Coordinates of C-alpha atoms in Angstrom, one line a residue:
M1 CA 0.0 0.0 0.0
S2 CA 1.4 3.4 -0.9
E3 CA 2.0 6.1 1.7
P4 CA -1.0 8.3 0.7
A5 CA -3.3 5.2 0.7
S6 CA -2.0 4.0 4.1
R7 CA -2.4 7.5 5.4
N8 CA -6.0 7.7 4.3
A9 CA -6.6 4.3 5.8
A10 CA -5.1 5.3 9.1
T11 CA -7.2 8.5 9.0
S12 CA -10.5 6.7 8.3
A13 CA -9.7 4.1 11.0
T14 CA -9.3 6.9 13.6
G15 CA -12.0 9.2 12.2
P16 CA -14.1 9.6 15.4
L17 CA -11.0 10.2 17.5
V18 CA -9.7 12.8 15.1
H19 CA -13.1 14.5 14.8
A20 CA -13.4 14.7 18.7
A21 CA -9.9 16.1 19.0
C22 CA -10.3 18.6 16.2
S23 CA -13.3 20.1 18.1
A24 CA -10.9 21.4 20.8
A25 CA -7.8 21.8 18.6
V26 CA -5.6 24.9 18.4
Y27 CA -4.3 26.0 15.0
G28 CA -0.7 26.9 14.4
L29 CA 0.6 29.8 12.3
N30 CA 0.7 27.7 9.1
G31 CA -2.9 26.5 9.5
A32 CA -1.9 23.0 10.7
I33 CA -3.4 21.7 13.9
T34 CA -0.7 21.7 16.5
H35 CA -2.3 20.6 19.7
G36 CA -5.7 20.2 21.4
V37 CA -7.5 18.7 24.4
N38 CA -8.5 15.0 24.7
A39 CA -11.6 13.7 26.3
A40 CA -9.9 13.2 29.6
G41 CA -8.7 16.8 29.7
G42 CA -5.1 16.0 28.9
T43 CA -3.1 18.0 26.4
M44 CA -2.7 16.2 23.0
S45 CA -0.8 17.0 19.8
W46 CA -1.5 16.3 16.1
D47 CA 0.8 14.1 14.1
E48 CA 0.7 15.4 10.5
R49 CA 2.4 12.3 9.0
W50 CA 0.0 9.6 10.3
G51 CA -3.1 11.7 11.2
F52 CA -3.6 10.6 14.8
V53 CA -3.5 12.3 18.2
R54 CA -0.6 11.5 20.6
G55 CA 0.6 12.6 24.1
D56 CA 1.9 16.1 24.6
R57 CA 5.7 16.3 24.0
R58 CA 6.2 20.0 24.5
Q59 CA 9.5 20.8 26.2
I60 CA 9.5 21.9 29.9
Q61 CA 11.7 25.0 30.4
T62 CA 10.9 25.9 34.0
A63 CA 10.9 24.1 37.4
V64 CA 11.1 24.8 41.1
L65 CA 13.9 23.9 43.5
G66 CA 13.9 21.6 46.4
S67 CA 10.3 20.2 46.5
S68 CA 7.1 19.9 44.6
D69 CA 5.5 22.8 46.7
S70 CA 8.4 25.1 46.4
E71 CA 8.0 28.7 45.4
E72 CA 11.6 29.1 44.2
P73 CA 11.4 29.1 40.3
L74 CA 14.2 28.2 37.9
M75 CA 14.6 28.5 34.2
L76 CA 16.8 26.0 32.2
P77 CA 19.4 27.4 29.8
L78 CA 18.5 26.6 26.2
E79 CA 22.1 26.1 24.9
A80 CA 24.2 23.1 25.7
I81 CA 27.3 25.2 26.5
E82 CA 25.4 27.0 29.2
L83 CA 23.8 23.8 30.6
D84 CA 27.2 22.4 31.8
A85 CA 27.7 25.4 34.0
F86 CA 24.1 25.2 35.2
R87 CA 24.5 21.5 36.2
H88 CA 27.7 22.3 38.1
R89 CA 26.1 25.2 39.9
F90 CA 23.0 23.1 41.0
E91 CA 24.7 19.8 41.3
H92 CA 23.4 19.3 44.9
E93 CA 19.8 20.5 44.1
T94 CA 16.7 18.7 42.9
F95 CA 14.2 20.0 40.3
W96 CA 10.5 19.5 40.4
C97 CA 7.4 20.0 38.3
G98 CA 5.9 22.2 41.0
V99 CA 2.2 22.3 41.8
L100 CA 2.3 26.1 41.7
L101 CA 3.3 25.8 38.1
G102 CA 0.3 23.7 37.4
G103 CA 2.5 20.6 37.3
C104 CA 2.1 17.0 38.6
G105 CA 4.6 17.4 41.5
G106 CA 7.0 14.9 40.0
Q107 CA 10.8 15.2 40.0
L108 CA 12.6 16.5 36.9
T109 CA 16.0 15.9 35.3
T110 CA 17.9 18.0 32.7
K111 CA 18.3 16.9 29.1
L112 CA 21.3 18.2 27.1
Y113 CA 21.0 18.4 23.3
T114 CA 23.3 20.0 20.7
D115 CA 20.8 19.9 17.8
R116 CA 17.9 21.5 19.7
V117 CA 17.1 23.4 22.8
C118 CA 17.9 21.8 26.2
H119 CA 14.9 21.2 28.5
F120 CA 13.6 19.5 31.7
A121 CA 12.1 16.0 31.5
H122 CA 10.2 13.8 34.0
H123 CA 11.8 10.7 35.3
P124 CA 10.2 7.5 33.8
G125 CA 7.9 5.4 35.9
P126 CA 9.0 2.2 37.7
D127 CA 7.9 0.1 34.8
G128 CA 9.9 2.3 32.3
V129 CA 6.7 3.8 30.8
P130 CA 7.1 7.6 30.1
H131 CA 5.6 9.8 32.7
V132 CA 2.3 11.5 31.8
C133 CA 1.9 15.1 33.1
G134 CA -1.1 17.4 32.5
R135 CA 0.8 20.6 32.9
R136 CA -0.6 23.3 30.5
S137 CA 2.2 25.9 30.5
R138 CA 5.8 24.8 30.0
G139 CA 7.6 27.6 28.3
V140 CA 10.1 30.2 29.7
A141 CA 7.1 32.3 30.9
S142 CA 5.3 29.5 32.8
A143 CA 6.9 30.5 36.2
D144 CA 6.5 34.3 35.8
H145 CA 4.0 34.5 38.6
L146 CA 6.6 33.0 41.0
Y147 CA 9.2 35.5 39.8
V148 CA 6.7 38.4 40.3
K149 CA 6.0 37.3 43.9
S150 CA 9.7 37.0 44.7
A151 CA 10.6 40.4 43.2
A152 CA 7.6 42.2 44.8
A153 CA 8.3 40.7 48.2
A154 CA 11.9 41.9 48.1
W155 CA 10.8 45.3 46.8
L156 CA 8.2 45.9 49.5
Q157 CA 10.5 44.5 52.2
G158 CA 13.1 47.1 51.3
R159 CA 10.4 49.8 52.0
G160 CA 9.3 48.3 55.3
E161 CA 6.2 46.6 54.1
Q162 CA 5.1 43.0 54.6
A163 CA 2.8 41.8 51.9
E164 CA 0.4 38.8 51.4
F165 CA 0.3 37.1 48.0
D166 CA -2.4 35.0 46.4
F167 CA -2.5 33.2 43.0
A168 CA -6.2 33.7 42.4
Q169 CA -7.9 31.2 40.2
S170 CA -11.3 32.8 39.7
D171 CA -13.7 31.7 37.0
G172 CA -11.5 28.6 36.3
A173 CA -8.4 30.6 35.3
P174 CA -5.2 28.6 35.4
V175 CA -2.8 29.1 38.2
G176 CA -0.4 32.0 37.4
S177 CA -2.8 34.1 35.4
V178 CA -3.4 36.6 38.3
V179 CA -1.1 37.5 41.2
D180 CA -2.8 39.4 44.1
I181 CA -0.5 41.5 46.3
A182 CA -1.9 43.2 49.4
W183 CA -0.3 45.2 52.3
K184 CA -1.5 47.7 54.8
R185 CA -1.5 50.8 52.6
G186 CA -2.6 49.3 49.3
G187 CA -2.6 46.5 46.9
L188 CA -2.0 45.4 43.3
R189 CA -3.6 42.8 41.0
V190 CA -1.1 41.7 38.3
H191 CA -2.8 40.2 35.2
L192 CA -0.1 38.1 33.4
D193 CA -2.6 37.0 30.7
Q194 CA -6.1 37.6 29.5
A195 CA -7.8 34.9 31.5
V196 CA -9.3 37.3 34.0
P197 CA -10.5 40.8 32.8
P198 CA -9.1 43.7 34.9
T199 CA -11.4 45.6 37.2
W200 CA -10.7 49.3 37.3
D201 CA -13.0 50.5 40.1
Q202 CA -11.6 48.6 43.1
K203 CA -10.3 51.0 45.7
D204 CA -7.9 48.6 47.5
S205 CA -6.3 47.0 44.4
E206 CA -4.7 48.7 41.3
P207 CA -4.5 46.6 38.1
V208 CA -1.1 46.0 36.5
L209 CA -1.5 44.4 33.0
G210 CA 0.8 42.0 31.2
M211 CA 2.0 42.6 27.7
S212 CA -0.8 40.6 26.1
V213 CA -3.7 42.2 28.1
P214 CA -5.5 44.8 25.9
V215 CA -6.8 48.1 27.2
D216 CA -9.3 50.4 25.4
R217 CA -8.7 54.1 24.6
D218 CA -11.4 55.4 26.8
T219 CA -9.8 53.8 29.9
L220 CA -6.5 55.4 29.1
I221 CA -8.1 58.8 28.7
R222 CA -10.2 58.5 31.8
R223 CA -7.4 57.1 34.1
W224 CA -4.6 59.3 32.5
Y225 CA -2.3 56.2 32.5
I226 CA -2.1 52.5 33.3
H227 CA 0.8 50.3 34.4
R228 CA 2.1 47.3 32.6
I229 CA 4.5 44.5 33.6
R230 CA 7.0 42.4 31.6
L231 CA 9.7 39.9 32.5
D232 CA 13.0 39.6 30.7
S233 CA 15.2 36.5 30.8
E234 CA 18.6 36.9 32.6
G235 CA 20.5 33.7 32.9
T236 CA 18.4 31.2 34.8
S237 CA 16.1 33.9 36.2
R238 CA 13.5 36.5 35.0
R239 CA 13.7 40.2 35.8
V240 CA 10.6 42.3 36.4
R241 CA 10.1 45.6 34.5
I242 CA 7.3 48.1 35.1
G243 CA 5.9 50.2 32.3
T244 CA 3.7 53.3 32.3
E245 CA 1.3 53.6 29.3
A246 CA -0.7 56.7 28.5
F247 CA -2.9 57.9 25.6
A248 CA -0.8 59.1 22.7
R249 CA 2.4 58.4 24.6
P250 CA 4.9 55.5 24.2
T251 CA 5.2 53.1 27.1
E252 CA 8.1 53.9 29.3
W253 CA 9.8 51.0 31.2
F254 CA 11.6 51.2 34.5
A255 CA 13.2 48.8 36.9
L256 CA 11.2 47.8 40.0
D257 CA 13.6 49.7 42.3
D258 CA 12.8 52.9 40.4
C259 CA 9.1 52.7 41.4
E260 CA 7.4 53.9 44.5
M261 CA 4.1 53.4 46.3
T262 CA 2.2 56.7 47.0
E263 CA -1.3 57.5 48.1
R264 CA -2.3 57.5 44.5
G265 CA -0.9 54.0 44.0
L266 CA 2.0 52.6 42.1
S267 CA 4.1 55.5 40.7
T268 CA 7.0 55.5 38.2
P269 CA 9.2 58.5 37.1
A270 CA 6.8 58.8 34.1
V271 CA 3.7 59.4 36.3
E272 CA 4.9 62.8 37.6
Q273 CA 5.5 64.0 34.0
I274 CA 2.1 62.8 33.0
V275 CA 0.4 64.5 35.9
R276 CA 2.3 67.8 35.4
S277 CA 1.4 67.8 31.7
R278 CA -2.3 67.6 32.3
S279 CA -3.9 71.0 32.8
T280 CA -7.4 69.6 32.7
R281 CA -8.8 66.1 33.0
P282 CA -9.0 64.6 29.4
V283 CA -12.5 64.2 27.9
S284 CA -13.7 62.5 24.8
P285 CA -13.7 64.5 21.6
W286 CA -17.0 66.2 20.7
P287 CA -18.9 64.7 17.7
V288 CA -18.5 66.5 14.4
G289 CA -21.1 69.2 13.8
R290 CA -21.8 69.9 17.5
T291 CA -20.8 73.0 19.3
R292 CA -18.8 72.4 22.5
K293 CA -20.4 74.2 25.5
V294 CA -18.2 76.0 28.0
P295 CA -18.5 74.3 31.4
D296 CA -20.3 76.3 34.0
A297 CA -18.5 77.6 37.1
H298 CA -19.7 74.7 39.3
A299 CA -18.2 72.1 36.9
R300 CA -15.0 74.1 36.6
A301 CA -14.7 74.2 40.4
Q302 CA -15.2 70.5 40.7
V303 CA -12.4 69.9 38.1
L304 CA -10.0 72.1 40.0
L305 CA -10.8 70.4 43.3
R306 CA -10.1 67.0 41.6
K307 CA -6.8 68.3 40.1
L308 CA -5.7 69.6 43.5
A309 CA -6.4 66.3 45.2
D310 CA -4.6 64.3 42.5
A311 CA -1.6 66.6 42.6
R312 CA -1.3 66.2 46.4
R313 CA -1.5 62.4 46.1
V314 CA 1.7 62.4 43.9
D315 CA 3.4 65.2 46.0
S316 CA 3.5 67.5 43.0
V317 CA 4.3 71.0 44.5
V318 CA 4.3 72.7 41.1
V319 CA 0.8 71.5 40.2
V320 CA -0.6 72.3 43.7
T321 CA 0.8 75.8 43.5
R322 CA -0.6 76.4 40.0
V323 CA -4.1 75.0 40.9
C324 CA -4.3 77.1 44.0
H325 CA -3.5 80.2 41.9
D326 CA -6.3 79.1 39.4
I327 CA -8.8 78.7 42.2
T328 CA -8.0 82.1 43.7
A329 CA -8.4 83.8 40.3
M330 CA -11.7 81.9 39.6
T331 CA -14.8 84.0 39.4
G332 CA -18.5 83.3 39.1
V333 CA -18.9 81.0 42.1
E334 CA -20.6 81.8 45.3
G335 CA -22.1 80.2 48.4
E336 CA -21.1 76.7 49.4
I337 CA -18.9 76.0 46.4
R338 CA -16.9 79.1 47.2
S339 CA -16.5 78.0 50.8
Q340 CA -15.2 74.6 49.6
L341 CA -12.7 76.3 47.3
T342 CA -11.4 78.6 50.0
A343 CA -11.0 75.7 52.5
A344 CA -9.2 73.7 49.9
V345 CA -6.8 76.5 49.1
A346 CA -6.1 77.1 52.9
D347 CA -5.5 73.4 53.4
A348 CA -3.2 73.3 50.4
E349 CA -1.2 76.2 51.7
H350 CA -0.6 74.4 55.0
W351 CA 0.4 71.3 52.9
L352 CA 2.9 73.4 50.9
V353 CA 4.5 74.6 54.2
A354 CA 4.8 71.0 55.3
Q355 CA 6.3 70.0 51.9
A356 CA 9.0 72.6 52.3
T357 CA 10.0 70.9 55.5
V358 CA 9.8 67.5 53.7
R359 CA 12.0 68.9 50.9
R360 CA 14.7 70.1 53.3
E361 CA 14.7 66.7 55.0
L362 CA 14.8 64.9 51.6
F363 CA 18.0 66.8 50.6
S364 CA 19.5 66.3 54.0
Q365 CA 19.0 62.6 53.8
L366 CA 20.4 62.6 50.2
Q367 CA 23.5 64.4 51.5
K368 CA 24.0 61.9 54.3
A369 CA 23.6 59.0 51.8
V370 CA 26.3 60.5 49.6
T371 CA 28.6 60.8 52.6
A372 CA 27.9 57.2 53.6
R373 CA 28.3 56.1 49.9
Q374 CA 25.0 54.1 50.1
I375 CA 24.2 53.5 46.4
K376 CA 20.7 52.1 47.0
Q377 CA 19.6 55.0 49.2
I378 CA 21.1 57.5 46.8
R379 CA 19.2 56.1 43.9
Q380 CA 15.9 56.1 45.7
L381 CA 16.3 59.6 47.2
L382 CA 17.6 61.0 43.9
V383 CA 14.5 59.6 42.0
R384 CA 12.2 61.1 44.6
A385 CA 14.1 64.5 44.5
N386 CA 13.8 64.6 40.7
A387 CA 10.1 63.7 40.9
I388 CA 8.9 66.2 43.6
A389 CA 11.7 68.7 44.1
S390 CA 13.0 69.4 40.6
H391 CA 11.7 73.1 40.5
N392 CA 13.1 76.3 42.0
R393 CA 16.1 74.6 43.5
T394 CA 18.5 76.7 45.6
E395 CA 22.2 76.6 44.9
E396 CA 22.7 74.3 47.8
E397 CA 20.1 71.8 46.6
T398 CA 21.5 71.9 43.1
A399 CA 25.0 71.1 44.5
I400 CA 23.6 68.2 46.6
A401 CA 21.8 66.7 43.6
A402 CA 24.8 67.0 41.4
A403 CA 27.1 65.4 44.0
A404 CA 24.5 62.6 44.4
A405 CA 24.4 62.0 40.7
D406 CA 28.3 61.9 40.5
C407 CA 28.5 59.7 43.5
F408 CA 25.9 57.3 42.1
T409 CA 27.8 57.1 38.8
A410 CA 31.1 56.4 40.6
L411 CA 29.5 53.7 42.8
A412 CA 27.9 52.1 39.8
R413 CA 31.2 51.9 38.0
E414 CA 32.8 50.4 41.2
R415 CA 30.0 47.8 41.3
E416 CA 30.6 47.0 37.6
A417 CA 34.3 46.6 38.3
A418 CA 33.6 44.3 41.3
A419 CA 31.2 42.3 39.2
A420 CA 34.0 41.9 36.5
A421 CA 36.4 40.8 39.2
K422 CA 33.9 38.4 40.5
R423 CA 33.4 37.0 37.0
E424 CA 37.1 36.6 36.7
A425 CA 37.3 34.9 40.1
S426 CA 34.5 32.6 39.0
G427 CA 36.7 31.5 36.1
A428 CA 39.5 30.8 38.6
W429 CA 37.1 28.8 40.7
R430 CA 35.9 26.8 37.7
A431 CA 39.6 26.0 37.0
A432 CA 40.0 25.0 40.7
G433 CA 37.1 22.6 40.3
R434 CA 38.8 21.2 37.2
V435 CA 42.0 20.7 39.3
H436 CA 40.0 18.8 41.9
T437 CA 38.4 16.5 39.2
L438 CA 41.8 15.8 37.6
L439 CA 43.4 15.0 41.0
T440 CA 40.6 12.6 41.8
T441 CA 40.9 10.9 38.4
L442 CA 44.7 10.5 38.8
Q443 CA 44.3 9.1 42.4
R444 CA 41.6 6.7 41.3
R445 CA 43.8 5.3 38.5
G446 CA 46.8 5.0 40.8
V447 CA 50.5 5.2 40.1
G448 CA 50.4 1.9 38.2
Q449 CA 48.5 3.5 35.3
R450 CA 49.9 3.8 31.8
R451 CA 52.5 6.4 31.6
K452 CA 51.5 8.3 28.5
P453 CA 47.8 9.0 29.5
M454 CA 49.0 9.9 33.0
R455 CA 51.4 12.5 31.6
D456 CA 48.6 14.0 29.4
L457 CA 46.4 14.3 32.5
V458 CA 49.2 15.8 34.5
R459 CA 49.9 18.4 31.8
E460 CA 46.2 19.3 31.8
L461 CA 46.3 19.5 35.6
L462 CA 49.3 21.9 35.5
Q463 CA 47.4 24.2 33.0
A464 CA 44.3 24.2 35.2
A465 CA 46.3 24.9 38.3
A466 CA 47.9 27.9 36.6
E467 CA 44.5 29.3 35.7
A468 CA 43.2 28.7 39.2
G469 CA 46.0 30.6 40.8
D470 CA 45.3 31.4 44.5
C471 CA 42.2 29.1 44.5
I472 CA 44.5 26.1 45.0
D473 CA 45.0 25.1 48.7
P474 CA 48.4 23.9 50.0
Q475 CA 47.4 20.3 50.1
Q476 CA 46.3 20.3 46.5
Q477 CA 49.5 22.0 45.6
R478 CA 51.5 19.2 47.3
Q479 CA 49.5 16.6 45.3
I480 CA 50.1 18.5 42.1
D481 CA 53.9 18.6 42.7
A482 CA 53.9 14.9 43.6
W483 CA 52.1 14.0 40.3
K484 CA 54.4 16.4 38.4
A485 CA 57.4 14.5 39.8
R486 CA 55.9 11.1 39.0
A487 CA 55.2 12.1 35.4
G488 CA 58.8 13.4 35.1
L489 CA 57.6 16.9 34.1
D490 CA 59.7 18.6 36.7
R491 CA 63.0 17.5 35.2
R492 CA 64.9 19.5 32.7
P493 CA 66.2 17.5 29.8
P494 CA 70.0 17.1 29.8
P495 CA 71.9 19.1 27.2
V496 CA 72.7 17.2 24.1
S497 CA 74.9 17.8 21.1
P498 CA 73.4 18.5 17.6
R499 CA 74.6 15.1 16.6
Q500 CA 72.8 13.4 19.5
A501 CA 69.7 15.5 18.8
Q502 CA 69.5 14.0 15.3
S503 CA 69.6 10.5 16.8
E504 CA 66.3 9.2 18.1
P505 CA 67.9 6.2 19.9
A506 CA 70.3 8.6 21.6
R507 CA 67.5 10.9 22.7
R508 CA 65.6 8.0 24.1
S509 CA 68.6 6.8 26.1
T510 CA 68.8 10.1 28.0
R511 CA 65.4 9.5 29.5
K512 CA 65.5 8.0 33.0
R513 CA 63.0 5.2 33.5
P514 CA 61.1 5.0 36.8
L515 CA 62.1 2.3 39.2
H516 CA 59.0 0.2 38.8
D517 CA 59.9 0.0 35.1
Q518 CA 63.4 -1.2 35.8
V519 CA 62.2 -4.2 37.9
A520 CA 60.1 -7.0 36.5
R521 CA 56.6 -7.1 38.1
R522 CA 57.2 -10.7 39.3
S523 CA 60.2 -9.5 41.4
W524 CA 58.5 -6.5 43.0
F525 CA 57.6 -8.2 46.3
K526 CA 60.4 -10.8 46.6
K527 CA 62.0 -8.9 49.5
Q528 CA 60.7 -7.2 52.6
C529 CA 60.1 -3.5 52.2
P530 CA 62.6 -1.5 54.3
R531 CA 60.3 1.5 54.5
C532 CA 56.8 0.2 55.5
L533 CA 58.1 -3.3 56.7
A534 CA 55.7 -5.1 54.4
A535 CA 56.6 -8.8 54.5
K536 CA 57.8 -10.8 51.5
D537 CA 55.1 -11.3 48.8
R538 CA 53.0 -8.6 50.5
E539 CA 52.0 -5.3 48.9
C540 CA 53.4 -2.0 50.5
L541 CA 51.2 0.1 52.8
N542 CA 49.8 3.3 51.3
D543 CA 51.5 5.6 53.8
D544 CA 51.8 8.6 51.4
G545 CA 48.2 8.9 50.1
V546 CA 49.0 7.6 46.6
G547 CA 45.8 6.1 45.1
T548 CA 42.6 5.4 47.1
G549 CA 43.2 2.1 48.8
S550 CA 45.1 1.1 51.9
L551 CA 47.8 -0.7 49.8
R552 CA 50.0 0.7 47.1
Q553 CA 49.7 -0.8 43.6
I554 CA 53.5 -0.6 43.1
P555 CA 56.2 -1.0 45.8
H556 CA 58.0 1.9 47.5
D557 CA 61.1 3.2 45.7
E558 CA 63.3 2.0 48.6
R559 CA 62.1 -1.6 48.1
L560 CA 62.7 -1.4 44.3
Q561 CA 66.1 0.3 44.8
M562 CA 67.2 -2.5 47.1
I563 CA 66.4 -5.0 44.3
I564 CA 68.3 -3.0 41.7
D565 CA 71.3 -2.6 43.9
A566 CA 71.4 -6.3 44.6
R567 CA 71.2 -7.0 40.8
K568 CA 74.1 -4.6 40.2
S569 CA 76.3 -6.1 42.9
R570 CA 75.8 -9.6 41.4
A571 CA 76.6 -8.3 37.9
E572 CA 79.8 -6.6 38.9
R573 CA 81.1 -9.5 41.1
K574 CA 83.9 -7.4 42.4
P575 CA 84.3 -5.3 45.6
G576 CA 83.4 -1.7 45.4
P577 CA 82.5 1.2 47.6
R578 CA 80.6 0.3 50.7
A579 CA 76.9 0.2 49.7
A580 CA 73.8 0.3 51.8
S581 CA 73.3 -3.1 53.3
P582 CA 70.3 -4.8 51.8
S583 CA 69.4 -5.9 55.3
W584 CA 69.0 -2.3 56.5
Q585 CA 65.4 -1.5 57.5
V586 CA 63.5 1.5 58.8
V587 CA 63.5 0.0 62.3
D588 CA 67.2 0.1 62.4
V589 CA 67.0 3.8 63.1
A590 CA 65.4 5.5 66.1
C591 CA 62.1 7.4 65.5
P592 CA 62.2 11.1 66.4
D593 CA 58.4 11.3 66.7
C594 CA 57.5 8.5 69.1
N595 CA 61.1 7.9 70.4
A596 CA 60.9 4.2 69.3
A597 CA 64.3 2.6 69.8
P598 CA 66.2 0.9 66.9
G599 CA 64.6 -2.5 66.3
A600 CA 61.2 -1.4 67.8
R601 CA 58.1 -0.5 65.7
C602 CA 56.4 2.8 65.8
T603 CA 53.3 3.4 67.9
T604 CA 51.0 4.1 64.9
P605 CA 47.7 2.1 64.8
S606 CA 48.8 0.2 61.7
G607 CA 52.3 -0.3 62.9
S608 CA 53.8 1.6 59.9
P609 CA 56.7 4.0 60.7
H610 CA 56.3 7.7 61.0
Q611 CA 57.4 9.9 58.1
S612 CA 60.2 11.5 60.1
R613 CA 61.6 8.0 60.8
V614 CA 61.4 7.2 57.0
G615 CA 63.2 10.4 56.2
R616 CA 66.0 9.6 58.6
F617 CA 66.3 6.1 57.1
K618 CA 66.4 7.5 53.5
R619 CA 69.2 9.9 54.5
R620 CA 71.2 7.1 56.0
F621 CA 70.4 4.8 53.1
E622 CA 71.5 7.4 50.5
G623 CA 74.5 8.4 52.4
H624 CA 75.9 4.8 52.6

């Protein structure tokens, strides 16, 4: 059967299933069905080749740390080169398909790919069957509600506020669509998607809209401005940005630390500019053909009173002063409305006097922050000074603001330099981790490993140690020196003549072979070791930390040297200089550590001699 025919047959055989799935399918950009919802409520996807519905295989990009109910989100790097560093950083952590992500609560692992993006994956079941999870949102934005909670909690805590958070799921909305933030003086409702429509008339909660949530023009005109939120990816985290959108103005974005909470609500540096630019509250344009009527005195008075209240909420001294002047110059009002205007002006004048005191205190705090070089306080106070005290500055205030700006710039540069040094130090620490790995590999293989691979590893070890610098501790440095000596990389080659340099056999003859290469393996343990006193046919004790076991894979050099000397004496068969007696042992010398007399063993638990006694024996052995 041809492929089209087989495809048609498969399609006809699964016709009811396909028809049921297509009723809840979602269409992709190219018009093909990409995924849908099956009868059990699980997510399904469409196989274009065979025409049937299969389990959802979308890649999971976010998880939580530590447990299934954790609120600490994490985003997996997409590139393989970044995943190696990610695994090293979180090698002692566990990743979970968190319940606050809408997941199943199962444990996740990381998957590394070079031909596609890396992602999280569930562990297979006990029977080897792939895990089935009904999690709806799996992309990089699926944990944004947890990032919003973490950033908002830190931001409010820095301002002395303790907030309560709730991931509302009203009207069947999925978890993470809405984040409710409430504290004593106010609240915010963050809409990350369009699942829940925003409510603009709540007094105790101000809406903050995600990038995909629409807003109509009448709302922008009536409210003057609205706030939006977006999250940008930075490494394995997401950074919150707050935007202010107004009618006929582009959206301006700010870091969360640049925002403040006022009596009016959430305020950004753009809010003050918008408030100052509005002379009257915006109204809808009049229809074509109609004559616009001039508002009567009562309506104009109400507008001025609202402007005065709004300006005081955002601490705008300039607008309050101008509105007070407009109210004083207003004519055509009498009776109760005139009394309201007079009382409002009097109260505003008292407020302006208090604001003068607040202004002096603000610049005083700014000057103290500059003296103490507190970058966070300087930034917050400077933003506030530019927002509410940018007009009619005295020479002293101008000097304080300029000094604060210069200090902030200098501190920011110092912080960038420190961050660069930290990045450089992190490279040294990564090299130190590589040193630890190489030392562990060399010790696991032991000194009996093949010489050429060992020399390659030692060369790599020396290069990593040079990059690590001061991150290497003294014990590691001693191990590096020991392996460098064993590999023969600390010896300078003897000078050779040009004629010898052309001869490969002559060049090979100048290399000194290690002792365990000069003695046949069958003869290694024919004599008792004079250093660790290991008996005949017994392996030497591992008293110098070579390898990982309690016994050495090759004998001590003293044991091998004794065999080589005996071989040379037999070959020469003639008297020569007095040599070290093959019968000399480490117990023939006194121990300076435990004061063991000659012939007596040391008091160590294993009975092996102390290193100082071994050193004394070696000096005597070498001195003949």
